[in-house]
Structure formats: C-alpha cells, structure tokens
XYZ file of C-alpha atoms in Angstrom:
429
model
C 43.587 -14.372 160.813
C 40.814 -14.982 157.804
C 38.249 -17.723 158.058
C 39.172 -21.153 156.749
C 37.774 -21.482 153.413
C 36.711 -25.649 152.686
C 36.492 -25.829 148.961
C 34.431 -28.925 147.737
C 32.333 -30.521 145.352
C 35.262 -30.548 143.321
C 37.147 -32.697 140.853
C 40.836 -32.667 142.101
C 43.429 -32.067 139.518
C 46.811 -32.364 142.072
C 50.215 -31.078 139.564
C 51.657 -34.620 139.686
C 53.016 -36.086 137.030
C 50.409 -39.071 136.403
C 47.576 -36.682 137.838
C 43.674 -38.420 137.197
C 40.928 -36.591 138.161
C 39.454 -37.574 141.426
C 35.616 -36.682 142.449
C 34.761 -36.426 145.799
C 37.289 -34.498 147.152
C 38.118 -31.397 149.150
C 40.544 -28.784 149.814
C 40.612 -26.839 153.107
C 42.812 -23.526 152.806
C 43.426 -21.487 155.943
C 44.739 -17.751 155.308
C 47.273 -18.364 152.515
C 47.592 -22.165 152.897
C 46.810 -25.603 152.037
C 46.236 -27.292 154.999
C 44.358 -30.682 154.160
C 43.445 -31.907 150.952
C 41.054 -35.161 151.337
C 38.084 -36.809 150.287
C 34.678 -34.642 151.352
C 33.152 -37.065 153.726
C 36.590 -36.143 156.115
C 36.558 -32.986 156.592
C 34.692 -31.339 159.164
C 33.240 -27.399 157.639
C 32.696 -26.297 160.938
C 34.020 -22.610 161.309
C 34.518 -22.855 157.402
C 33.205 -20.743 154.537
C 32.422 -23.194 152.550
C 33.127 -22.995 148.570
C 30.766 -25.064 146.174
C 32.545 -25.252 142.885
C 29.428 -27.801 141.796
C 31.237 -30.859 140.605
C 33.933 -28.272 138.815
C 37.851 -29.373 138.086
C 40.545 -27.432 140.633
C 43.988 -27.456 139.762
C 47.090 -25.866 140.737
C 47.374 -22.061 139.020
C 49.953 -21.887 136.297
C 53.576 -21.310 136.408
C 55.194 -18.568 133.629
C 58.436 -19.205 133.512
C 59.305 -16.771 130.756
C 57.311 -13.176 130.735
C 58.608 -9.589 129.209
C 56.025 -7.457 131.460
C 55.664 -4.303 129.920
C 54.080 -5.485 126.506
C 50.880 -6.902 126.195
C 51.549 -8.968 122.650
C 49.729 -6.725 120.437
C 50.358 -7.352 116.353
C 52.537 -5.091 114.826
C 52.834 -3.994 111.052
C 56.168 -3.286 111.519
C 59.115 -4.214 113.479
C 59.220 -2.486 116.878
C 62.057 -0.173 118.034
C 62.503 -1.167 121.368
C 65.044 1.150 122.450
C 62.584 3.950 121.219
C 59.604 2.513 123.734
C 61.476 2.535 126.185
C 62.920 6.449 126.048
C 59.905 7.136 125.782
C 58.347 5.709 128.552
C 60.894 6.464 131.262
C 61.026 10.438 129.887
C 59.188 11.839 132.719
C 56.603 11.330 135.755
C 53.724 11.376 133.608
C 54.965 8.637 131.344
C 56.135 6.541 134.273
C 53.442 6.807 135.515
C 51.280 5.231 132.836
C 53.846 2.559 132.645
C 53.141 1.992 135.964
C 49.808 1.425 135.310
C 50.231 -1.132 132.453
C 52.405 -3.193 134.535
C 49.799 -3.167 137.093
C 47.111 -4.086 134.214
C 49.599 -6.937 133.138
C 50.154 -8.046 136.049
C 46.265 -8.745 136.812
C 45.686 -10.365 133.267
C 48.084 -12.884 134.222
C 46.786 -13.841 136.974
C 43.316 -13.511 136.354
C 44.428 -16.146 133.129
C 45.350 -18.332 135.634
C 48.760 -18.119 135.917
C 49.402 -17.894 140.005
C 53.290 -17.754 139.574
C 55.840 -16.079 136.856
C 59.429 -14.870 136.144
C 60.164 -12.047 134.848
C 63.088 -12.193 132.286
C 63.926 -8.576 130.881
C 62.034 -5.280 131.989
C 61.861 -1.911 131.970
C 64.312 -0.778 135.151
C 63.746 -2.049 138.053
C 59.865 -1.958 137.747
C 59.808 -5.639 137.520
C 60.567 -5.570 141.351
C 58.592 -2.411 142.095
C 55.458 -4.486 140.821
C 56.396 -8.227 142.611
C 57.029 -5.805 145.725
C 53.794 -3.913 145.208
C 51.759 -7.440 144.878
C 53.496 -9.099 147.766
C 52.501 -5.922 149.923
C 49.132 -6.623 149.017
C 48.870 -2.742 147.294
C 48.362 -4.650 143.575
C 46.562 -7.655 142.507
C 48.851 -10.126 140.649
C 50.475 -13.152 140.596
C 54.115 -14.196 142.310
C 56.789 -13.077 140.383
C 60.190 -14.248 140.771
C 61.762 -10.465 139.333
C 64.560 -10.112 136.553
C 64.639 -6.431 135.650
C 66.972 -5.386 133.160
C 69.200 -8.033 131.408
C 72.258 -8.056 129.848
C 73.388 -7.812 126.307
C 76.453 -6.525 124.279
C 76.281 -3.771 121.887
C 74.488 -4.664 119.080
C 72.745 -7.594 120.463
C 69.415 -8.647 121.655
C 67.331 -5.635 123.463
C 70.310 -3.896 123.831
C 69.701 -0.701 125.296
C 65.839 -0.687 125.917
C 65.408 -3.699 128.614
C 69.103 -4.926 128.537
C 72.495 -3.240 129.217
C 75.158 -3.034 126.928
C 78.812 -4.311 128.601
C 81.817 -4.490 126.444
C 83.971 -6.229 128.950
C 83.897 -8.913 130.943
C 84.422 -6.392 133.761
C 81.709 -4.184 132.987
C 79.622 -7.414 133.034
C 79.931 -8.156 136.681
C 79.398 -4.806 137.263
C 76.352 -4.614 135.573
C 75.494 -8.055 137.741
C 76.044 -6.061 140.966
C 74.181 -2.424 139.380
C 70.975 -5.460 138.790
C 71.245 -7.408 142.074
C 70.988 -3.307 144.049
C 67.113 -3.473 143.585
C 67.105 -6.759 144.947
C 66.069 -9.222 142.059
C 65.241 -13.266 141.343
C 67.228 -13.645 138.909
C 70.089 -12.782 136.433
C 69.347 -12.820 132.632
C 71.573 -12.450 129.908
C 71.161 -12.134 125.908
C 73.680 -14.311 124.588
C 72.375 -14.401 120.803
C 70.146 -12.694 118.473
C 67.131 -13.004 117.407
C 64.807 -13.923 114.461
C 64.140 -9.554 114.018
C 68.227 -9.519 114.709
C 69.453 -11.649 112.128
C 71.003 -10.909 108.464
C 71.318 -13.967 107.201
C 69.087 -16.109 105.889
C 69.049 -19.548 107.859
C 71.141 -18.171 110.499
C 69.103 -16.532 113.397
C 70.031 -16.385 116.934
C 73.617 -15.603 116.133
C 75.983 -15.263 119.146
C 76.580 -11.983 120.038
C 78.104 -12.340 123.660
C 81.601 -13.165 123.788
C 82.158 -16.649 126.298
C 84.674 -14.514 128.747
C 81.620 -12.109 128.388
C 78.721 -15.201 129.927
C 81.506 -16.787 132.150
C 81.965 -13.512 134.337
C 78.524 -12.054 134.192
C 77.411 -16.182 135.455
C 80.030 -16.327 138.262
C 79.565 -13.140 140.106
C 75.060 -13.593 139.792
C 76.559 -17.059 141.482
C 78.784 -15.497 143.692
C 75.345 -13.107 144.700
C 73.127 -16.310 144.931
C 71.286 -15.586 141.395
C 70.382 -17.917 139.023
C 71.119 -17.463 135.389
C 68.556 -17.194 132.434
C 69.532 -16.581 128.941
C 68.064 -15.852 125.572
C 69.753 -18.387 122.936
C 68.350 -19.386 119.695
C 71.724 -21.131 117.675
C 72.994 -24.345 119.157
C 76.270 -22.541 119.204
C 75.031 -20.053 121.614
C 73.641 -22.797 123.212
C 76.735 -24.529 123.583
C 78.358 -21.242 124.833
C 75.755 -20.469 127.308
C 76.367 -23.839 128.923
C 79.629 -23.850 129.053
C 79.949 -20.555 130.814
C 77.304 -21.536 133.484
C 74.039 -20.428 132.175
C 71.531 -22.083 134.279
C 68.301 -21.979 132.356
C 68.544 -21.860 128.755
C 65.243 -19.593 126.878
C 64.182 -20.509 123.466
C 66.963 -22.970 122.624
C 67.991 -24.828 119.464
C 68.730 -28.217 117.723
C 71.024 -30.151 120.558
C 73.891 -32.318 119.813
C 74.792 -34.838 121.808
C 77.873 -32.407 123.018
C 74.586 -30.131 124.119
C 73.261 -32.904 125.735
C 76.161 -34.093 127.777
C 76.583 -30.133 128.772
C 72.470 -29.973 129.728
C 73.631 -32.983 132.169
C 77.303 -31.671 133.417
C 75.617 -28.251 134.238
C 72.483 -29.531 135.712
C 70.865 -26.843 133.363
C 67.311 -27.190 132.295
C 65.622 -25.993 128.921
C 62.614 -23.673 128.692
C 60.811 -24.181 125.750
C 58.705 -21.068 124.584
C 56.761 -22.125 121.180
C 54.476 -18.765 121.911
C 56.732 -16.376 120.053
C 58.056 -18.656 117.254
C 54.827 -19.826 115.160
C 53.479 -16.526 114.134
C 56.645 -16.088 112.217
C 57.171 -19.744 110.775
C 53.284 -20.331 110.264
C 51.404 -17.093 109.672
C 50.918 -16.173 106.187
C 53.378 -13.380 105.333
C 49.864 -11.029 104.589
C 49.155 -10.930 108.504
C 52.611 -11.808 110.344
C 53.496 -8.877 108.631
C 57.885 -9.879 108.333
C 59.865 -10.360 105.206
C 60.916 -13.848 103.642
C 64.061 -13.632 106.185
C 62.097 -13.492 108.917
C 59.583 -15.897 108.376
C 62.564 -18.723 106.917
C 64.344 -17.567 110.616
C 61.195 -18.118 112.209
C 60.601 -21.810 111.164
C 64.163 -22.622 112.030
C 64.312 -21.122 115.311
C 60.443 -22.770 115.727
C 61.976 -26.098 115.164
C 64.775 -26.313 116.731
C 63.031 -25.231 120.272
C 60.522 -28.289 119.850
C 63.419 -30.169 118.684
C 65.617 -29.030 121.397
C 62.453 -29.789 124.430
C 62.239 -33.234 122.634
C 65.933 -34.379 122.809
C 66.441 -32.744 126.574
C 62.500 -34.409 127.327
C 63.886 -38.455 126.066
C 67.137 -37.399 127.942
C 65.903 -36.866 131.282
C 67.105 -33.510 131.149
C 64.568 -31.194 132.490
C 61.964 -29.083 130.397
C 59.836 -26.207 131.396
C 57.706 -23.853 129.391
C 56.669 -19.949 129.281
C 55.227 -18.035 126.390
C 57.737 -15.187 126.073
C 54.733 -12.998 126.587
C 55.388 -9.390 125.070
C 56.117 -10.869 121.836
C 53.257 -9.979 118.721
C 50.518 -12.477 119.155
C 51.635 -13.450 122.705
C 49.633 -12.150 125.122
C 48.906 -11.952 129.126
C 46.213 -14.585 129.208
C 47.277 -17.452 126.930
C 49.801 -19.563 128.896
C 47.274 -22.180 128.351
C 48.292 -22.340 124.135
C 51.414 -22.822 125.330
C 50.669 -26.503 126.794
C 48.746 -26.446 124.130
C 51.855 -25.989 121.525
C 54.098 -28.100 123.601
C 51.098 -30.939 123.350
C 50.970 -30.562 119.362
C 54.506 -30.253 118.886
C 56.348 -31.885 121.653
C 54.140 -34.994 121.358
C 53.992 -34.868 125.040
C 50.495 -36.161 126.626
C 48.106 -33.461 127.760
C 48.661 -34.523 131.402
C 52.208 -33.907 131.195
C 51.899 -30.544 129.328
C 49.646 -29.524 132.710
C 52.201 -31.364 135.044
C 54.972 -28.689 133.311
C 53.234 -25.847 133.764
C 52.769 -26.254 137.407
C 54.222 -28.851 139.400
C 57.598 -28.898 136.974
C 57.909 -25.269 136.026
C 57.564 -24.667 140.241
C 60.483 -26.863 140.710
C 62.459 -25.150 137.984
C 61.801 -22.112 139.567
C 62.508 -23.165 143.101
C 59.778 -22.896 144.376
C 58.417 -26.711 144.411
C 57.829 -26.067 148.242
C 55.779 -23.499 148.154
C 53.228 -24.132 145.060
C 52.590 -26.168 141.882
C 50.392 -29.006 143.313
C 47.584 -29.531 145.714
C 48.788 -30.532 148.523
C 49.257 -29.511 152.454
C 51.078 -27.208 153.273
C 51.686 -25.893 149.748
C 50.609 -21.921 149.395
C 46.593 -22.001 148.255
C 47.492 -20.920 144.749
C 44.925 -23.414 142.163
C 42.584 -22.821 139.645
C 39.155 -23.544 138.559
C 37.406 -24.436 135.600
C 34.286 -26.652 134.235
C 35.523 -29.205 132.004
C 38.651 -31.649 132.339
C 41.761 -30.255 130.811
C 42.868 -33.638 130.704
C 40.817 -34.315 127.749
C 41.072 -30.634 125.796
C 43.903 -28.432 127.728
C 41.157 -25.748 125.854
C 39.157 -26.015 128.776
C 41.971 -23.486 130.217
C 41.038 -21.028 128.341
C 37.986 -19.782 130.374
C 37.717 -19.874 134.133
C 35.232 -19.841 136.563
C 37.855 -18.680 139.995
C 41.688 -18.327 140.233
C 42.469 -18.260 144.238
C 46.361 -17.188 144.631
C 48.021 -17.560 147.889
C 44.605 -17.787 149.330
C 42.047 -15.128 147.879
C 39.767 -16.152 145.888
C 38.377 -14.365 142.538
C 35.025 -15.241 140.917
C 34.765 -15.381 137.178
C 37.899 -14.019 136.776
C 37.642 -11.872 133.206
C 40.447 -10.403 130.793
C 40.196 -8.104 127.604
C 41.697 -10.183 124.846
C 42.417 -9.094 121.355
C 40.304 -10.630 118.695
C 42.512 -10.263 116.028
C 45.008 -12.538 117.964
C 42.418 -15.160 119.391
C 41.042 -15.207 115.268
C 45.035 -16.154 113.717
C 46.158 -18.103 116.824
C 42.954 -20.225 117.149
C 43.852 -21.617 113.604
C 46.835 -23.138 114.901
C 44.964 -25.184 117.819
C-alpha cells in the first residue's frame, strides 16, 4: 500500500460544467483514487505525505478524444506517403524497435502536457493496444488509453493500406472488425470519407468513399462484439451515411442540416470536434503550410464545417467532445490546450465550458465518466496543476507544474517542443 497523499494549499477547479475556483480546499489520494475533496481544515493529515501546491490551481487531467499515436505533428513540405512510412516502420525488427520507442515517447509527451486519458483512433497494426497494456502494467509512462489499433477503410479511401485495412465488401468489413477485435481494442474506427488532401475537386473535401452497406456491416459487427464505432467524416453526405448506419461518434464533422441533427438525436450519437488539424490548412499562408490553392480552399471548407457542426450540435443539445487529431502537420502530442482555445474562440463557448468539455464531458463521451474527468471522491486521481487560472486564460494550461495520473505524481513535467509549430500557431490564439 502506498502512503496517502494530501494535496493542500490549492485552488480547486472540479471539472463540473459551472465550475468556479474554490480556495482553501484539499484533495486526499490513496493509491490511485481520490478519497476526499473538502476544505483543508476538515482533513486529518496524520499518516499522509503532504504535497503543498502553494496556492496553485488543481483541475482534472485533460481527455483527448482523437489521437494517432505514431505521428508527431512535424510540419511537412509535401504530403507524407503514409503507406510507405508504415511499410518502413514494420519492415524488420530494428525498425519495429524504433517504432516502439516512438510510441513510448509520444505517450509520455501526451501525459506530461496534461492529457491523462486519450482515445487512439487509427494506429499501426496492434501497437495501440500494445502501448496501452504496457502503461497499464506500469512498464511505460503515459495516459490511460482507449485503443483503436487499425481502422477500416476501402480501396482509395482515407489512410487505406497504412493505418486502415481496405474492405471491398460488407462481409470483408465485418471480417476486419473481427480481426481487429482479436487484440482487444476499446473501439472500432471507420474511414468513411476522404480528407482535405484526398480531395480531387475544389470545394468537395470529404468525398464519400465507404458505401452505406459496408458502414452498416462494420457497425453491426462492432456493436455485436460490444464496441463503439468512431468514424472519420468530413462532408454532410458522409455524416448522414455514418449516422444512418450505426456510427456512434462523428470525428471531425461537417455543416449539418435538420435531417442530420435529427439523426444525431435519434441515434444518441456524438460529435467530436477537431479544430486543430484543419486550422493550418485553412488559415496559414501557403508559403508556411506548403499546400496548394485547392487544398487550402478545401481546408477552409472542412474547418468551417467542423465549427458549424459543433455550434449547431451544442444548440440542439447534442453532445460535443474535443480531440486534436494529433499526428497531422502542426498538431503535436503536447497541444491539447490549443484545442480548448480554438473551441472557445471559434465556437463561441466560454472558457469554463471549454475546460469542462475537455475533462468531464470528454470522459463521459469516452464511457469513463465514473472513472475520471472530475475531482470527486471515488474517481481516479487524474489531475493537473498550473500556476494561473485557466478559466481566465486557457494558455495557463500551456505550462504545468505537476501532473498526477492514476495517483502517480510527476513534478515539473517537461516536453520537447517544435519552435516552428509554436511560432506559427501562436499567431491564431
């Protein structure tokens, strides 16, 4: 048994929707769990290790709903050939060993940036569940992971042949679901439409690639086996097809109409907004983003579509979560805080609601609302500490003095940052 830890002299932000700073509070942790949250004077410190936070803010660890672990977000001067990169990474024992190292480094980076839980939604082979289990066993440092492993696409579809299998029929799609399930993932990911760089026509990003029967067969088999289904979707047609045929979470999204909003409600589906990957395509100068005029135009269509989808879903009472789509150019493993800032700035939500969404709401969407996402007795001890109040300025989350994950304390966590990424993205805060 580990000694109890008493975190005191702190200002509490508990992760609730209407959270306000509460001074003079203390949090008592035993092993991995929070056992008490109350005014400092009410807690007996006998037998406790005292952690004095010196008046800093303690809040739930962030939950990132959309991560691709093996990519780091480094800017590219030309589109990356994902199929070639994966083939190289899995070519032999040496390259696989290096990929394992990359997985460990990026998961550690996520944790040290304040993300204590994330969903991986498309990775190389079985390595997402591999690192998940390694972290669970205490053999690697990283967040709690809901792992997706390989996704399912179609020939010519998004990430086909790299991070996704290519299904040519409903029967094959169902078979791929069963194949993915062998490694005990936590969800199934579908690539239903193309993306910005897949587009061949200006103004038509997110072209439908996966037929409705294939979507339906994959969803039915996934649900039969007990898995939720997340889907890459970047067009209204794609959103409609996804929802009609059983997808649980729409990743990215597109401008909805009333039919689509009704489908969200009818299917109890969720929109996971990912503003971070679209912003560089839409708003960067092409000399910086290195994309052509068509890709920039389509990037803006997707960016505005995600924003509009989030706004309309929120207005209609449909759950909206947040994820970074880490791995895309300029989207790093240490910048989940930027997604909150974009959500606040572009979708018009308050800073408090943005923080609530990235903590308690995201945990609920991930099916972990009884485990993490808020500072309450009985929840896992997943929290972060920062010097300034993020409800006043979300950039307070940029630099943390402490991360606590499943009760384990990491003081003064540091991550290696890319100066070019910092410089360019800071222009849009």
